GROMACS .gro file of C-alpha atoms in nm:
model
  173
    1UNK     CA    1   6.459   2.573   9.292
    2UNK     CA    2   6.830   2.601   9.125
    3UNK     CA    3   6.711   2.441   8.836
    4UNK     CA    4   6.430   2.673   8.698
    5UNK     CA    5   6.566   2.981   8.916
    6UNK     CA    6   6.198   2.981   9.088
    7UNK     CA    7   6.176   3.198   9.410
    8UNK     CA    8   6.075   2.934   9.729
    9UNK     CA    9   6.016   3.180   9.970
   10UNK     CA   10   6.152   3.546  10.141
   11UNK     CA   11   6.203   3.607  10.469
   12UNK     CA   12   6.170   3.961  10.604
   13UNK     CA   13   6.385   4.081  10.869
   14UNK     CA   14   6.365   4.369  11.056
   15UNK     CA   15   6.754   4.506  11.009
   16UNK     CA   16   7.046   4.406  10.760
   17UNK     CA   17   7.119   4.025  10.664
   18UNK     CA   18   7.556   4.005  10.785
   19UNK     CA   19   7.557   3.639  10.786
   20UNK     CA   20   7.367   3.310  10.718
   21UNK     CA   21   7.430   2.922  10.774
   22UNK     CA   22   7.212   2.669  10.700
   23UNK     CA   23   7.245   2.321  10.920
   24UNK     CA   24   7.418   1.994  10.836
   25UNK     CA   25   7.044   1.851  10.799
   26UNK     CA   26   6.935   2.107  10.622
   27UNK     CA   27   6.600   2.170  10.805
   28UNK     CA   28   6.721   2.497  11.009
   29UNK     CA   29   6.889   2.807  10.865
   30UNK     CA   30   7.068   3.056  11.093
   31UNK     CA   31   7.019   3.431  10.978
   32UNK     CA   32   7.286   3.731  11.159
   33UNK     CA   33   7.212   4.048  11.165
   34UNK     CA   34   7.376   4.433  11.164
   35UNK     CA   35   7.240   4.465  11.538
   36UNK     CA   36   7.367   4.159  11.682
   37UNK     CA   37   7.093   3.909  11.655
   38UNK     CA   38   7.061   3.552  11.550
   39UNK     CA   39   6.736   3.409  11.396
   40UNK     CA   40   6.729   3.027  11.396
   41UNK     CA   41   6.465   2.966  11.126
   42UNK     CA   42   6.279   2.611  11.039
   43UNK     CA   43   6.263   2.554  10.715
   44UNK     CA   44   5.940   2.327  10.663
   45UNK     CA   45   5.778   2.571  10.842
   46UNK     CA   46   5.913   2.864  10.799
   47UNK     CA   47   5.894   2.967  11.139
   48UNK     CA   48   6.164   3.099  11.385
   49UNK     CA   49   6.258   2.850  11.636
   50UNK     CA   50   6.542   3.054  11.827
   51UNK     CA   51   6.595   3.390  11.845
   52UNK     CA   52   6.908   3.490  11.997
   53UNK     CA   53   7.029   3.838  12.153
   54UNK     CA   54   7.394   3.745  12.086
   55UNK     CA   55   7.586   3.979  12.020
   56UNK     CA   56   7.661   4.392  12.081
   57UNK     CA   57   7.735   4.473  11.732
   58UNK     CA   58   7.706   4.338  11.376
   59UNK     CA   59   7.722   3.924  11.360
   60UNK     CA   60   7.992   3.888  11.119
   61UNK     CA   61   7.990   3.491  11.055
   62UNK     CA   62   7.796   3.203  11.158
   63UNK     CA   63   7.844   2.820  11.136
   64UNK     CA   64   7.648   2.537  11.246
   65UNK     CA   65   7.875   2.251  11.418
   66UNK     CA   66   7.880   1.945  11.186
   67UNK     CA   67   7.629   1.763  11.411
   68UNK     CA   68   7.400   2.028  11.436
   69UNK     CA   69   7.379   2.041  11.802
   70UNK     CA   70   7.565   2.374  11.849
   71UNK     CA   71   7.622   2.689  11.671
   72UNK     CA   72   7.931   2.968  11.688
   73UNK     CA   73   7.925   3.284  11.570
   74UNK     CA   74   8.148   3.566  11.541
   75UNK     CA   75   8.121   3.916  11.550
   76UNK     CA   76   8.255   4.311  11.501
   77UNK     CA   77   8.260   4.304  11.878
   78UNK     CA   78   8.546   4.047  11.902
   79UNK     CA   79   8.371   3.778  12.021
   80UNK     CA   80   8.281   3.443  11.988
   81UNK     CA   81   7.990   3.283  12.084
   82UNK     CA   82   7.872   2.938  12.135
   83UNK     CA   83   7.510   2.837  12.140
   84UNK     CA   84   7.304   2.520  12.216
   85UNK     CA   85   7.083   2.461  11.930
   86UNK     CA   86   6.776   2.231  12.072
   87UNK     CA   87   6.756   2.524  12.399
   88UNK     CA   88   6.945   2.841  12.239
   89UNK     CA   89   7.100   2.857  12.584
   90UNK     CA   90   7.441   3.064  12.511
   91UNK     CA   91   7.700   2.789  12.659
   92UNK     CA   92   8.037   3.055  12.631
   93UNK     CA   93   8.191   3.355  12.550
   94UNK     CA   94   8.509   3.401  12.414
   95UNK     CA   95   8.691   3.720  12.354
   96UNK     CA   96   9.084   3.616  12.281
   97UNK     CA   97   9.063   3.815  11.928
   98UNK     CA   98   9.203   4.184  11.975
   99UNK     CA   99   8.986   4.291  11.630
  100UNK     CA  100   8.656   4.206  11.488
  101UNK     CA  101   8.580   3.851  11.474
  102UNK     CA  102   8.533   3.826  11.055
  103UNK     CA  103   8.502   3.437  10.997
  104UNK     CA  104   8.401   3.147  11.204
  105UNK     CA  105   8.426   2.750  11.104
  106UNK     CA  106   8.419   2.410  11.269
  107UNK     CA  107   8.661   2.138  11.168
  108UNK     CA  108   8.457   1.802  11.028
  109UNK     CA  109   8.478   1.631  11.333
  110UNK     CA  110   8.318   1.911  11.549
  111UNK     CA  111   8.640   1.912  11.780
  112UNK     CA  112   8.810   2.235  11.656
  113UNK     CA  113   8.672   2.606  11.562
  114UNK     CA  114   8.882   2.841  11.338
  115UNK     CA  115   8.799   3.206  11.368
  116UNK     CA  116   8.970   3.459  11.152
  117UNK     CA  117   8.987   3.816  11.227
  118UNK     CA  118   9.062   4.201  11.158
  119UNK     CA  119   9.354   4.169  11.387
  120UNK     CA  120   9.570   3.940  11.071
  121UNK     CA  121   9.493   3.638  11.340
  122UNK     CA  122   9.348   3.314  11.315
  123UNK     CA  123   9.245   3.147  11.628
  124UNK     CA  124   9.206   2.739  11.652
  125UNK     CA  125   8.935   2.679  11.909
  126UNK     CA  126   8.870   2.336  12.109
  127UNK     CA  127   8.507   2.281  12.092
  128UNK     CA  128   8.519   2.113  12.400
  129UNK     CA  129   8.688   2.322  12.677
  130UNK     CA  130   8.668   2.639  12.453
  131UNK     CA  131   9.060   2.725  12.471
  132UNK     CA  132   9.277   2.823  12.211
  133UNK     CA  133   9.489   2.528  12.088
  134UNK     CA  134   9.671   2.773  11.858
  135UNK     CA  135   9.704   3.092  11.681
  136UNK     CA  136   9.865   3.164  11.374
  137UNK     CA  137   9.976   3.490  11.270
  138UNK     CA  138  10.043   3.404  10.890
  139UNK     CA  139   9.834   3.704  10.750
  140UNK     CA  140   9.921   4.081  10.746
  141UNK     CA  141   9.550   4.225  10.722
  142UNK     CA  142   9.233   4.132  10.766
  143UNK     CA  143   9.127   3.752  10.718
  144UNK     CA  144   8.791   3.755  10.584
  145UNK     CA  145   8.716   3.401  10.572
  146UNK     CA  146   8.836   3.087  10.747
  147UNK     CA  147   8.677   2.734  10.569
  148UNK     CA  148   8.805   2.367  10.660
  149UNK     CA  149   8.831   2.096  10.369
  150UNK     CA  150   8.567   1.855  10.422
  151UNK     CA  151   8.774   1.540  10.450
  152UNK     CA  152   8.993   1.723  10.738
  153UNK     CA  153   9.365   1.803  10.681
  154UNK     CA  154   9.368   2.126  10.550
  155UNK     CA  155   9.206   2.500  10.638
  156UNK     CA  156   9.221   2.795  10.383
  157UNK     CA  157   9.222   3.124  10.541
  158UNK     CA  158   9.168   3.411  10.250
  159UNK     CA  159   9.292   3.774  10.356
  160UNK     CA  160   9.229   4.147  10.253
  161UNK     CA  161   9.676   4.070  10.198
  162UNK     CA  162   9.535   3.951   9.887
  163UNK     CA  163   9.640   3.594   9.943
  164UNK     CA  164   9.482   3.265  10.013
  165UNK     CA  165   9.654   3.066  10.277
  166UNK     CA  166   9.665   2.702  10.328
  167UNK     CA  167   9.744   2.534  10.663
  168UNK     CA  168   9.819   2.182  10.775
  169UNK     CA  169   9.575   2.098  11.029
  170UNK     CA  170   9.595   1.821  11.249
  171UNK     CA  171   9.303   1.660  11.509
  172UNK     CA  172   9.300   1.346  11.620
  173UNK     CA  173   8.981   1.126  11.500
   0.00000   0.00000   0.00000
């Protein structure tokens, strides 16, 4: 509760907490961890619903897809994953990034993914086919975090350069 500060509930993990999401609905919460796992939790119930061997080394970032129906994440191995979230089937693997994979986050629509890396790189993903529609090289060091506006137009990219970047995105509605 954020207005008294009360504790709702813990959940105990076996390894390190790297990343968390919680979905669009609000009634799941994704949990990433140093060894490469993701732990879809429910939150009425507080019970795991999916748990996912995803990656070989630390999950970095996670993001639920505005719709809930899929989930990315990104990790120190350089990949990205995408996973269905009503079967946790893993639906593809991309490696494009030649670094870690530091950031991941879908556009409002759902269509595009931005993931921001070690290599100074940020990747625009189509959801769809899973190709990169662009990269943009507009950082010289590590991009730590990737985040669209939620009206669409813009994504800020922040960067171990010590600079925020903004970029002009464009998708078609």
């Amino acid at each position: 509760n954020l207005k008294t500060g009360e504790l709702i509930h813990t959940f105990h993990l076996p390894e390190a907490v790297t990343a968390v999401a919680v979905s669009p609905d609000g009634q799941f919460f994704a949990s990433g961890t140093e060894g490469g796992k993701i732990m879809v939790w429910q939150l009425a119930t507080r019970s795991l619903k999916l748990p996912l061997v995803a990656h070989d080394k630390a999950v970095s970032s996670i993001a639920f897809s505005p719709d809930g129906q899929m989930l990315a994440s990104g990790s120190l191995d350089r990949s990205i994953k995408f996973w269905n979230m009503q079967t946790g089937q893993l639906l593809e693997t991309l490696a494009e990034h030649d670094r870690a994979v530091l950031s991941v986050a879908f556009s409002p629509n759902g269509r595009s993914l931005a993931s921001g890396s070690y290599d100074g790189t940020i990747k625009l993903w189509d959801t769809q086919t899973r190709k990169v529609t662009n990269t943009i090289a507009g950082h010289h060091k590590p991009i730590w975090f990737v985040a669209f506006n939620p009206q669409g137009g813009t994504l800020a990219s922040g960067s171990a350069d010590e600079t925020i970047q903004i970029w002009r995105t464009v998708e078609e509605e």
